[in-house]
Amino acid sequence: MTFRIRRIFYLFSIVALASACSLPAHAWWGSKKRAQEKAGAALFYSKGCSHCHGADLQGKKNVPSIANIRKDKSWTPERITGQILHGGKKMPPFADSLTDQDISDLVAFLRARHRPAPPATASAAE
């Protein structure tokens, strides 16, 4: 009986390992990245970024559009982080009001290929 249980366990382990290895790398990494993008979307609306940059990220009078920031090669993640932390031109700095994780999430949201929609509670506040 014990041999039979060990054999079933061994076969189950092989099947589980084969299943895990068959997933592409982006399936493991992508879910964390997607969660970060969603958290960034929530922050963008809840922290008031959309008040100046617009709900659609198209900007407003005297405020630049950031809708296509991911396509602009000069706006690296490091530069976006610096802009959020230190501000510049008319943008205030947010180093004191955002955590490192918040900033990382916002950068993930801004650089996302397919930006997630804000949570219903965040868009209702607009």
Coordinates of C-alpha atoms in Angstrom, one line a residue:
M1 CA 0.0 0.0 0.0
T2 CA 2.8 2.5 0.8
F3 CA 4.5 1.8 -2.4
R4 CA 1.3 2.6 -4.3
I5 CA 0.8 5.9 -2.4
R6 CA 4.5 6.9 -3.1
R7 CA 4.1 6.0 -6.8
I8 CA 0.9 8.1 -7.1
F9 CA 2.6 11.0 -5.2
Y10 CA 5.6 10.7 -7.6
L11 CA 3.4 10.8 -10.7
F12 CA 1.4 13.7 -9.3
S13 CA 4.7 15.6 -8.7
I14 CA 5.9 15.0 -12.2
V15 CA 2.6 16.2 -13.7
A16 CA 2.6 19.3 -11.4
L17 CA 6.2 20.2 -12.3
A18 CA 5.5 19.7 -16.0
S19 CA 2.5 22.0 -15.8
A20 CA 4.4 24.7 -14.0
C21 CA 7.3 24.5 -16.5
S22 CA 4.9 24.7 -19.5
L23 CA 3.7 28.2 -18.4
P24 CA 5.6 31.0 -20.1
A25 CA 7.7 33.2 -17.9
H26 CA 5.5 36.2 -18.4
A27 CA 2.5 34.3 -16.9
W28 CA 4.4 34.1 -13.5
W29 CA 5.8 37.6 -13.7
G30 CA 2.9 39.2 -15.5
S31 CA 0.4 38.7 -12.7
K32 CA 2.6 40.6 -10.3
K33 CA 3.2 43.3 -12.9
R34 CA -0.6 43.5 -13.6
A35 CA -1.4 43.8 -9.9
Q36 CA 1.1 46.7 -9.6
E37 CA -0.4 48.4 -12.7
K38 CA -3.9 48.1 -11.1
A39 CA -2.6 49.5 -7.8
G40 CA -1.0 52.4 -9.7
A41 CA -4.4 53.1 -11.4
A42 CA -6.1 53.3 -8.1
L43 CA -3.4 55.6 -6.8
F44 CA -3.5 57.8 -9.9
Y45 CA -7.2 58.6 -9.2
S46 CA -7.2 58.5 -5.4
K47 CA -4.1 60.7 -4.9
G48 CA -5.4 63.4 -7.2
C49 CA -3.1 62.9 -10.2
S50 CA -6.2 62.9 -12.5
H51 CA -7.2 66.3 -11.2
C52 CA -4.4 67.9 -13.1
H53 CA -3.5 65.3 -15.8
G54 CA -7.1 64.4 -16.5
A55 CA -8.9 61.1 -16.1
D56 CA -7.8 60.1 -19.6
L57 CA -4.2 61.3 -19.0
Q58 CA -4.6 63.9 -21.8
G59 CA -3.7 66.8 -19.6
K60 CA -5.5 70.1 -19.1
K61 CA -4.6 73.7 -19.7
N62 CA -1.0 74.2 -18.8
V63 CA -0.6 70.6 -17.8
P64 CA 1.0 68.1 -20.2
S65 CA -0.6 65.0 -21.5
I66 CA 1.0 61.8 -20.1
A67 CA -1.2 59.5 -22.1
N68 CA 1.7 58.4 -24.4
I69 CA 4.5 58.7 -21.9
R70 CA 5.4 55.0 -22.3
K71 CA 6.1 55.5 -25.9
D72 CA 8.5 58.5 -25.3
K73 CA 11.9 56.9 -24.9
S74 CA 13.2 60.0 -23.0
W75 CA 10.7 59.2 -20.2
T76 CA 12.4 56.2 -18.6
P77 CA 11.1 54.7 -15.4
E78 CA 13.9 56.5 -13.5
R79 CA 12.9 59.9 -15.0
I80 CA 9.2 59.3 -14.2
T81 CA 10.2 58.4 -10.7
G82 CA 12.3 61.5 -10.3
Q83 CA 9.5 63.7 -11.7
I84 CA 7.0 62.3 -9.2
L85 CA 9.5 62.6 -6.3
H86 CA 10.9 66.0 -7.0
G87 CA 8.2 67.6 -9.2
G88 CA 9.3 70.2 -11.7
K89 CA 7.9 73.2 -13.6
K90 CA 4.4 73.5 -12.1
M91 CA 4.2 69.9 -10.7
P92 CA 4.7 69.7 -7.0
P93 CA 6.9 67.1 -5.4
F94 CA 5.3 64.0 -3.9
A95 CA 8.3 62.5 -2.1
D96 CA 6.7 63.3 1.3
S97 CA 3.2 61.9 0.5
L98 CA 3.9 58.7 -1.4
T99 CA 5.8 55.6 -0.4
D100 CA 8.4 54.0 -2.6
Q101 CA 5.8 51.3 -3.4
D102 CA 3.3 53.9 -4.4
I103 CA 5.7 55.5 -6.8
S104 CA 6.7 52.1 -8.2
D105 CA 3.0 51.3 -8.8
L106 CA 2.3 54.7 -10.4
V107 CA 5.3 54.2 -12.8
A108 CA 4.0 50.7 -13.6
F109 CA 0.6 52.2 -14.4
L110 CA 2.0 55.0 -16.6
R111 CA 4.3 52.6 -18.5
A112 CA 1.6 49.8 -18.9
R113 CA 0.9 48.8 -22.5
H114 CA -2.8 48.3 -21.6
R115 CA -3.6 50.6 -18.7
P116 CA -6.1 49.1 -16.3
A117 CA -9.3 51.1 -15.6
P118 CA -9.5 52.7 -12.2
P119 CA -11.5 50.9 -9.6
A120 CA -15.2 52.0 -9.5
T121 CA -14.7 53.8 -6.2
A122 CA -11.8 55.9 -7.5
S123 CA -13.7 56.9 -10.7
A124 CA -16.8 57.8 -8.7
A125 CA -14.7 60.4 -6.8
E126 CA -14.0 62.3 -10.0

